[in-house]
Every structure is written in C-alpha cells, then in structure tokens.
mmCIF file of C-alpha atoms and ligand atoms in Angstrom:
data_model
loop_
_atom_site.group_PDB
_atom_site.id
_atom_site.type_symbol
_atom_site.label_atom_id
_atom_site.label_comp_id
_atom_site.label_asym_id
_atom_site.label_seq_id
_atom_site.Cartn_x
_atom_site.Cartn_y
_atom_site.Cartn_z
ATOM 1 C CA MET A 1 81.752 -22.942 20.840
ATOM 2 C CA ARG A 2 81.477 -19.084 20.201
ATOM 3 C CA LEU A 3 84.552 -16.922 18.573
ATOM 4 C CA THR A 4 84.802 -13.939 20.476
ATOM 5 C CA ALA A 5 84.474 -10.236 19.259
ATOM 6 C CA ALA A 6 88.303 -10.063 18.692
ATOM 7 C CA GLN A 7 88.577 -13.447 16.523
ATOM 8 C CA LEU A 8 85.654 -12.342 14.515
ATOM 9 C CA ALA A 9 87.203 -8.581 14.030
ATOM 10 C CA GLU A 10 90.455 -10.549 13.473
ATOM 11 C CA PHE A 11 88.953 -13.160 10.477
ATOM 12 C CA HIS A 12 87.442 -10.076 8.774
ATOM 13 C CA ALA A 13 90.349 -7.754 8.847
ATOM 14 C CA GLN A 14 92.772 -10.637 7.710
ATOM 15 C CA GLY A 15 90.512 -12.514 5.793
ATOM 16 C CA PHE A 16 91.783 -16.026 7.864
ATOM 17 C CA LEU A 17 91.452 -17.164 11.608
ATOM 18 C CA ILE A 18 94.093 -19.508 12.873
ATOM 19 C CA LEU A 19 92.702 -21.907 15.890
ATOM 20 C CA PRO A 20 95.521 -23.392 17.541
ATOM 21 C CA ALA A 21 94.909 -26.745 19.482
ATOM 22 C CA LEU A 22 91.118 -26.771 18.046
ATOM 23 C CA PHE A 23 91.121 -30.472 18.057
ATOM 24 C CA SER A 24 93.164 -32.691 20.718
ATOM 25 C CA THR A 25 95.630 -35.348 19.520
ATOM 26 C CA ALA A 26 93.130 -38.220 20.601
ATOM 27 C CA GLU A 27 90.860 -36.661 17.976
ATOM 28 C CA VAL A 28 93.597 -36.014 15.354
ATOM 29 C CA ASP A 29 94.255 -39.568 16.077
ATOM 30 C CA VAL A 30 90.595 -40.996 14.947
ATOM 31 C CA LEU A 31 91.121 -38.835 11.165
ATOM 32 C CA ARG A 32 94.295 -40.023 10.742
ATOM 33 C CA ALA A 33 93.601 -43.607 11.417
ATOM 34 C CA GLU A 34 91.155 -43.565 8.338
ATOM 35 C CA LEU A 35 93.869 -42.622 5.786
ATOM 36 C CA PRO A 36 95.380 -45.659 4.888
ATOM 37 C CA ARG A 37 91.978 -47.107 4.037
ATOM 38 C CA LEU A 38 90.612 -43.913 2.188
ATOM 39 C CA LEU A 39 94.038 -43.157 0.140
ATOM 40 C CA ALA A 40 93.774 -47.353 -0.551
ATOM 41 C CA GLU A 41 90.451 -47.146 -2.354
ATOM 42 C CA ASP A 42 90.202 -46.958 -6.096
ATOM 43 C CA THR A 43 87.963 -44.216 -7.213
ATOM 44 C CA PRO A 44 87.442 -41.085 -9.078
ATOM 45 C CA ALA A 45 87.243 -39.061 -5.752
ATOM 46 C CA ASN A 46 91.090 -39.529 -5.060
ATOM 47 C CA ILE A 47 92.742 -37.164 -7.505
ATOM 48 C CA ARG A 48 96.837 -38.112 -8.493
ATOM 49 C CA GLU A 49 99.463 -36.259 -9.131
ATOM 50 C CA LYS A 50 100.583 -35.830 -12.380
ATOM 51 C CA ALA A 51 104.498 -36.744 -12.120
ATOM 52 C CA SER A 52 104.176 -39.462 -9.173
ATOM 53 C CA GLY A 53 100.761 -41.318 -9.297
ATOM 54 C CA GLU A 54 100.283 -40.188 -5.466
ATOM 55 C CA ALA A 55 97.274 -39.356 -4.147
ATOM 56 C CA ARG A 56 96.789 -35.796 -4.207
ATOM 57 C CA THR A 57 93.370 -34.855 -2.881
ATOM 58 C CA LEU A 58 90.807 -37.279 -1.359
ATOM 59 C CA MET A 59 87.496 -35.977 -2.056
ATOM 60 C CA GLY A 60 84.041 -36.798 -0.570
ATOM 61 C CA LEU A 61 85.235 -38.143 2.564
ATOM 62 C CA HIS A 62 81.921 -37.286 4.629
ATOM 63 C CA LEU A 63 80.341 -40.132 2.585
ATOM 64 C CA ARG A 64 83.440 -42.339 2.473
ATOM 65 C CA SER A 65 84.021 -42.451 6.890
ATOM 66 C CA ASP A 66 82.174 -42.268 9.937
ATOM 67 C CA ALA A 67 84.709 -40.081 11.261
ATOM 68 C CA TYR A 68 85.205 -37.541 8.793
ATOM 69 C CA ALA A 69 81.148 -37.384 8.364
ATOM 70 C CA ARG A 70 81.135 -36.572 11.749
ATOM 71 C CA LEU A 71 84.300 -33.839 11.746
ATOM 72 C CA CYS A 72 81.853 -32.112 8.982
ATOM 73 C CA ARG A 73 79.019 -31.570 11.891
ATOM 74 C CA HIS A 74 81.366 -30.818 14.444
ATOM 75 C CA PRO A 75 80.263 -27.888 16.852
ATOM 76 C CA ARG A 76 83.766 -26.359 16.586
ATOM 77 C CA PHE A 77 83.983 -26.084 13.040
ATOM 78 C CA VAL A 78 80.025 -25.676 12.402
ATOM 79 C CA GLU A 79 78.862 -23.107 15.248
ATOM 80 C CA PRO A 80 81.837 -20.744 14.204
ATOM 81 C CA ALA A 81 80.901 -20.890 10.864
ATOM 82 C CA ARG A 82 77.075 -20.160 11.566
ATOM 83 C CA GLN A 83 78.501 -16.930 13.607
ATOM 84 C CA ILE A 84 80.556 -15.559 10.616
ATOM 85 C CA LEU A 85 77.878 -16.396 7.832
ATOM 86 C CA GLY A 86 74.796 -15.296 10.418
ATOM 87 C CA THR A 87 72.885 -18.518 8.968
ATOM 88 C CA ASP A 88 72.303 -21.810 10.603
ATOM 89 C CA ARG A 89 71.410 -23.015 7.168
ATOM 90 C CA LEU A 90 74.528 -24.095 5.757
ATOM 91 C CA TYR A 91 75.648 -27.562 3.430
ATOM 92 C CA VAL A 92 78.510 -29.079 3.090
ATOM 93 C CA GLN A 93 79.633 -28.307 -0.348
ATOM 94 C CA GLN A 94 83.333 -29.956 -0.415
ATOM 95 C CA ALA A 95 85.239 -32.334 2.250
ATOM 96 C CA LYS A 96 88.611 -33.446 1.329
ATOM 97 C CA VAL A 97 91.899 -34.279 2.578
ATOM 98 C CA ASN A 98 94.988 -32.551 0.632
ATOM 99 C CA ALA A 99 97.488 -35.105 1.144
ATOM 100 C CA LYS A 100 100.562 -33.411 -0.300
ATOM 101 C CA VAL A 101 102.933 -36.521 0.095
ATOM 102 C CA ALA A 102 106.517 -36.419 1.368
ATOM 103 C CA PHE A 103 109.033 -35.860 -1.677
ATOM 104 C CA THR A 104 106.609 -35.328 -4.260
ATOM 105 C CA GLY A 105 103.262 -33.241 -3.515
ATOM 106 C CA GLU A 106 102.836 -30.679 -6.062
ATOM 107 C CA ALA A 107 102.259 -27.059 -5.620
ATOM 108 C CA TRP A 108 99.283 -25.282 -4.924
ATOM 109 C CA GLN A 109 99.046 -22.292 -7.332
ATOM 110 C CA TRP A 110 98.150 -19.092 -5.752
ATOM 111 C CA HIS A 111 94.220 -18.981 -6.260
ATOM 112 C CA TYR A 112 91.146 -18.346 -3.867
ATOM 113 C CA ASP A 113 88.404 -20.664 -3.657
ATOM 114 C CA PHE A 114 85.356 -18.298 -5.207
ATOM 115 C CA ALA A 115 87.262 -18.033 -8.592
ATOM 116 C CA THR A 116 86.389 -21.939 -9.180
ATOM 117 C CA HIS A 117 83.405 -21.795 -7.695
ATOM 118 C CA HIS A 118 81.725 -19.224 -9.114
ATOM 119 C CA ALA A 119 83.635 -20.259 -13.073
ATOM 120 C CA GLU A 120 82.774 -23.828 -12.411
ATOM 121 C CA ASP A 121 79.803 -24.396 -10.357
ATOM 122 C CA GLY A 122 77.773 -21.084 -10.413
ATOM 123 C CA VAL A 123 77.964 -20.061 -7.105
ATOM 124 C CA PRO A 124 76.495 -16.699 -7.063
ATOM 125 C CA ASP A 125 78.891 -14.690 -4.254
ATOM 126 C CA PRO A 126 81.914 -15.334 -2.305
ATOM 127 C CA LEU A 127 80.297 -16.320 0.916
ATOM 128 C CA ALA A 128 81.650 -19.952 1.619
ATOM 129 C CA LEU A 129 83.881 -20.613 3.932
ATOM 130 C CA ASN A 130 87.103 -23.380 4.115
ATOM 131 C CA LEU A 131 87.799 -24.957 7.490
ATOM 132 C CA HIS A 132 91.282 -26.807 8.303
ATOM 133 C CA VAL A 133 92.437 -29.131 10.134
ATOM 134 C CA PHE A 134 95.762 -30.036 10.529
ATOM 135 C CA LEU A 135 96.146 -33.729 10.477
ATOM 136 C CA ASP A 136 100.027 -33.888 10.222
ATOM 137 C CA ASP A 137 102.673 -31.461 12.189
ATOM 138 C CA VAL A 138 102.901 -28.559 8.897
ATOM 139 C CA THR A 139 106.149 -26.842 9.181
ATOM 140 C CA GLU A 140 108.057 -24.398 6.745
ATOM 141 C CA HIS A 141 109.205 -27.693 5.300
ATOM 142 C CA ASN A 142 106.695 -29.775 4.282
ATOM 143 C CA GLY A 143 104.795 -27.128 2.153
ATOM 144 C CA PRO A 144 102.402 -24.961 4.313
ATOM 145 C CA LEU A 145 99.418 -22.455 2.969
ATOM 146 C CA VAL A 146 100.434 -19.221 2.855
ATOM 147 C CA PHE A 147 97.907 -16.429 2.496
ATOM 148 C CA ILE A 148 97.948 -12.916 1.689
ATOM 149 C CA ARG A 149 96.826 -11.093 4.510
ATOM 150 C CA GLY A 150 93.941 -8.983 3.665
ATOM 151 C CA SER A 151 93.618 -9.914 -0.247
ATOM 152 C CA HIS A 152 89.999 -10.364 0.238
ATOM 153 C CA ARG A 153 89.304 -6.895 0.743
ATOM 154 C CA ASP A 154 89.175 -5.580 -2.475
ATOM 155 C CA GLY A 155 86.925 -8.511 -3.665
ATOM 156 C CA PRO A 156 87.509 -11.260 -6.338
ATOM 157 C CA ALA A 157 90.916 -10.648 -7.959
ATOM 158 C CA PRO A 158 91.201 -11.168 -11.764
ATOM 159 C CA THR A 159 92.031 -14.876 -12.510
ATOM 160 C CA ALA A 160 92.743 -17.709 -15.310
ATOM 161 C CA LEU A 161 92.411 -21.339 -15.613
ATOM 162 C CA ASP A 162 95.709 -22.877 -15.123
ATOM 163 C CA THR A 163 95.258 -26.371 -16.152
ATOM 164 C CA VAL A 164 99.227 -27.290 -16.528
ATOM 165 C CA THR A 165 101.825 -26.199 -14.036
ATOM 166 C CA THR A 166 100.315 -28.773 -11.412
ATOM 167 C CA SER A 167 97.719 -31.842 -11.327
ATOM 168 C CA TYR A 168 94.497 -30.018 -10.342
ATOM 169 C CA ALA A 169 92.800 -27.112 -12.778
ATOM 170 C CA LEU A 170 92.733 -24.384 -10.962
ATOM 171 C CA TRP A 171 91.478 -20.523 -11.172
ATOM 172 C CA THR A 172 94.663 -18.834 -10.369
ATOM 173 C CA VAL A 173 95.847 -15.104 -9.593
ATOM 174 C CA ALA A 174 98.671 -13.714 -11.653
ATOM 175 C CA SER A 175 101.832 -12.644 -10.256
ATOM 176 C CA GLU A 176 101.567 -9.172 -10.715
ATOM 177 C CA THR A 177 98.196 -9.605 -8.866
ATOM 178 C CA VAL A 178 99.977 -11.336 -6.193
ATOM 179 C CA ALA A 179 102.667 -8.734 -5.770
ATOM 180 C CA ARG A 180 100.231 -5.979 -5.627
ATOM 181 C CA LEU A 181 98.258 -7.560 -2.704
ATOM 182 C CA THR A 182 101.295 -9.216 -1.019
ATOM 183 C CA ALA A 183 103.058 -5.077 -0.760
ATOM 184 C CA ALA A 184 99.687 -4.235 0.805
ATOM 185 C CA GLY A 185 99.273 -7.007 3.311
ATOM 186 C CA GLY A 186 102.148 -9.175 3.699
ATOM 187 C CA LEU A 187 102.143 -13.120 3.427
ATOM 188 C CA VAL A 188 101.356 -15.665 6.876
ATOM 189 C CA THR A 189 102.587 -19.118 6.862
ATOM 190 C CA ALA A 190 100.240 -21.372 8.710
ATOM 191 C CA THR A 191 102.025 -23.690 10.768
ATOM 192 C CA GLY A 192 101.763 -25.843 14.051
ATOM 193 C CA VAL A 193 101.559 -28.877 15.595
ATOM 194 C CA ALA A 194 98.716 -31.275 14.593
ATOM 195 C CA GLY A 195 95.477 -30.290 15.474
ATOM 196 C CA PRO A 196 95.046 -26.670 14.746
ATOM 197 C CA ALA A 197 92.185 -25.251 12.835
ATOM 198 C CA LEU A 198 92.064 -22.736 10.396
ATOM 199 C CA ILE A 199 89.312 -20.731 8.762
ATOM 200 C CA PHE A 200 89.106 -18.383 5.575
ATOM 201 C CA GLY A 201 87.026 -16.762 3.248
ATOM 202 C CA ASP A 202 86.477 -17.216 -0.447
ATOM 203 C CA CYS A 203 88.460 -14.351 -1.822
ATOM 204 C CA LEU A 204 91.447 -14.685 0.150
ATOM 205 C CA VAL A 205 94.675 -15.423 -1.782
ATOM 206 C CA HIS A 206 96.551 -18.517 -1.055
ATOM 207 C CA GLY A 207 98.771 -20.934 -2.142
ATOM 208 C CA SER A 208 101.323 -23.199 -1.085
ATOM 209 C CA PRO A 209 104.583 -24.935 -2.181
ATOM 210 C CA PRO A 210 105.651 -28.345 -2.966
ATOM 211 C CA ASN A 211 106.594 -30.763 -0.115
ATOM 212 C CA LEU A 212 110.221 -31.325 -1.156
ATOM 213 C CA SER A 213 110.821 -32.933 2.539
ATOM 214 C CA PRO A 214 110.030 -36.270 3.910
ATOM 215 C CA TRP A 215 107.367 -35.646 5.781
ATOM 216 C CA ASN A 216 104.234 -35.999 4.614
ATOM 217 C CA ARG A 217 101.415 -33.250 5.032
ATOM 218 C CA ARG A 218 97.974 -33.970 5.019
ATOM 219 C CA ILE A 219 95.566 -31.326 5.990
ATOM 220 C CA PHE A 220 91.581 -31.406 6.705
ATOM 221 C CA SER A 221 89.588 -29.299 4.284
ATOM 222 C CA LEU A 222 85.856 -28.741 4.500
ATOM 223 C CA ILE A 223 83.798 -26.185 2.546
ATOM 224 C CA LEU A 224 80.743 -25.011 4.275
ATOM 225 C CA ASN A 225 78.611 -22.516 1.836
ATOM 226 C CA PRO A 226 74.971 -20.968 2.884
ATOM 227 C CA ILE A 227 72.222 -22.993 1.075
ATOM 228 C CA ALA A 228 70.784 -19.630 -0.126
ATOM 229 C CA ASN A 229 74.193 -19.214 -2.246
ATOM 230 C CA ALA A 230 73.950 -22.541 -3.517
ATOM 231 C CA GLN A 231 75.754 -23.807 -6.976
ATOM 232 C CA THR A 232 73.406 -23.293 -10.014
ATOM 233 C CA ARG A 233 75.250 -25.379 -12.266
ATOM 234 C CA PHE A 234 76.127 -28.752 -11.874
ATOM 235 C CA ALA A 235 79.030 -29.809 -14.523
ATOM 236 C CA ARG A 236 81.320 -31.053 -11.722
ATOM 237 C CA PRO A 237 81.237 -34.164 -10.261
ATOM 238 C CA ASP A 238 79.553 -34.213 -6.620
ATOM 239 C CA TYR A 239 82.609 -35.203 -4.817
ATOM 240 C CA LYS A 240 83.789 -31.771 -5.749
ATOM 241 C CA HIS A 241 80.353 -29.744 -5.068
ATOM 242 C CA HIS A 242 78.018 -31.713 -3.168
ATOM 243 C CA ARG A 243 74.512 -31.469 -4.239
ATOM 244 C CA ASP A 244 72.804 -32.393 -1.018
ATOM 245 C CA PHE A 245 71.852 -29.324 0.264
ATOM 246 C CA THR A 246 70.287 -30.504 3.739
ATOM 247 C CA PRO A 247 71.564 -27.883 6.713
ATOM 248 C CA VAL A 248 74.397 -29.088 8.497
ATOM 249 C CA ALA A 249 73.261 -29.934 11.948
ATOM 250 C CA PRO A 250 75.903 -29.752 14.664
ATOM 251 C CA LEU A 251 77.054 -33.164 16.678
ATOM 252 C CA ALA A 252 78.115 -33.614 20.434
ATOM 253 C CA ASP A 253 81.581 -32.102 21.262
ATOM 254 C CA ASP A 254 82.942 -35.736 21.982
ATOM 255 C CA CYS A 255 81.342 -36.939 18.469
ATOM 256 C CA LEU A 256 84.925 -37.461 17.157
ATOM 257 C CA LEU A 257 86.148 -39.990 19.842
ATOM 258 C CA THR A 258 82.642 -41.886 19.691
ATOM 259 C CA ALA A 259 83.003 -42.154 15.675
ATOM 260 C CA ARG A 260 83.568 -45.840 14.140
ATOM 261 C CA ALA A 261 86.067 -46.683 11.871
ATOM 262 C CA GLY A 262 85.335 -47.247 8.726
ATOM 263 C CA ALA A 263 82.620 -46.299 6.110
ATOM 264 C CA VAL A 264 79.529 -44.536 6.806
ATOM 265 C CA SER A 265 76.445 -47.045 7.830
HETATM 266 O O1 AKG B 1 96.314 -28.054 0.687
HETATM 267 C C1 AKG B 1 96.963 -26.686 0.205
HETATM 268 O O2 AKG B 1 98.069 -26.718 0.290
HETATM 269 C C2 AKG B 1 96.148 -25.676 -0.533
HETATM 270 C C3 AKG B 1 94.900 -25.936 -0.235
HETATM 271 C C4 AKG B 1 93.700 -25.000 -0.923
HETATM 272 O O3 AKG B 1 94.077 -24.496 -1.314
HETATM 273 C C5 AKG B 1 92.026 -24.967 -0.409
HETATM 274 O O4 AKG B 1 91.757 -25.996 0.117
HETATM 275 O O5 AKG B 1 91.350 -24.124 -1.506
#
C-alpha cells in the first residue's frame, strides 16, 4: 500500500491523516474478539483508571496476542510508515489499546507524544508515528480524539508533567499554548465507524474528553520509530517502550484473517 502524493502532502500540512475504512469489518472483528481475554489478564501492562479501576490501556499487545502481533506488521500500517519516514528500519515502540470504557473512561489531556518519548525515554528526535485503528464506532459522544491541525509545525511545544488530573502521567501542553495553536489551526475530531485508521506525527497536539456515553470506545495504537532514533534511556518498563529494535517486516495483506485466537505461540 502506498500513500498518494496528495495524502503525503495532507499529512505534512495537517500533522495527521485519516484513512477511512482501512480495515474491513471482518478484520476488526478478529481484533475485537481478543479484547475480553486481554482485558481479563492480571498484568501491570493493563493500566487502570484511578477512579473506576476499569482497564484504561492494554499495553505490550504484540507480545500477548497473535492477532495484534500481526497488526503491528500489517502492510497497511508498515508501508505508509516506511514511506513517510523514508526508511525500512522501524521498530515497535509501543502497541496498545486505549479502552475508554463506557461511562467511566477518563480524558487524555492535551499533549503530543514526543514530549513523553523524549523526557522519559531519551528519544532524540520527533520522528515516531502513531497509527490507530478504531475497534468500535467512534462518535462525538464516546470520547473521540481531537487534533489541533498544524500544531506540529513549530516543533515541540512547552510541556509539564501532569500526574494528577487523569490516571496516566503525561507531559501535557498548557491551556494558553493550546489556545494559541487552536486559533491558528482549528480543531478536528476523528470519528467514524469501526475500521478507519489514523496516522499522526510525534509533535501533533491532541487529546480526548472522557467517555460519558453508554458506548465503549476502544482504539488500537501502534507507535513505530526509526531504529536510528531509538530510546537512549531505559527507565520505563518494556511494555511502555519496547527494547527489541528488530526491524518490523510486513506480512501478507490478509494476515489478520489468518490469525490464531489467543497468545503469540
Ligand atoms: O485514546 C485516546 O483517546 C488518546 C490516545 C493518545 O493520546 C495517543 O495515542 O497518543
């Protein structure tokens, strides 16, 4: 799969790209079928909401599920990432599902991913890409991602570590910076029925509100980073930033449809 010149231009101008229906209903069903088992696992890689105790984020999924291992090597993800970054030497930095459970799923504050990658893991440059697939229908009601269009253009904005306002410590962007960037670029809400994909860059400011609705909002997120830009600090657990710098090799296009239910063998 190759992105068109227009898609590449849109990615560089906006900082993100929405790929409608990148994955079929049958493929999303394979991924959804794994979730009850993964949610039930008692592991530190399942991070919980402070207030409700519900799973917020299921991490390290390419090591816990054959289907998610395949998704991380899916050509519809790997080929566009290689094209954008201009290298075939990418590693899986993080592979997770953000569960944003009905009624209790908490917010993701305004942030951009590089702030954490740099401050916590010593990643040198803001090159990593975040690739998402919607596993549920995402609407304006169930806590969709919101992007500040073009907010990557001035490079990394100032951030501060927030360990208080929601359940996952994050390097967040101050309100005045969000207001300034929003005045320049506007906000875009990423919604759609299960199956669309998003690609966004490491300096794009984004966030998402709590899920007050009766509908779950589960989104898979894969971070691919060039091996030449790998982490230089190793303080965080492997599931937050994987240490296997083997280049990701794409599988066949139908790889999800032939996945085995259950763990990686
Ligand atoms: O799942 C969400 O709402 C936020 C995800 C996010 O911020 C990220 O993947 O960097």
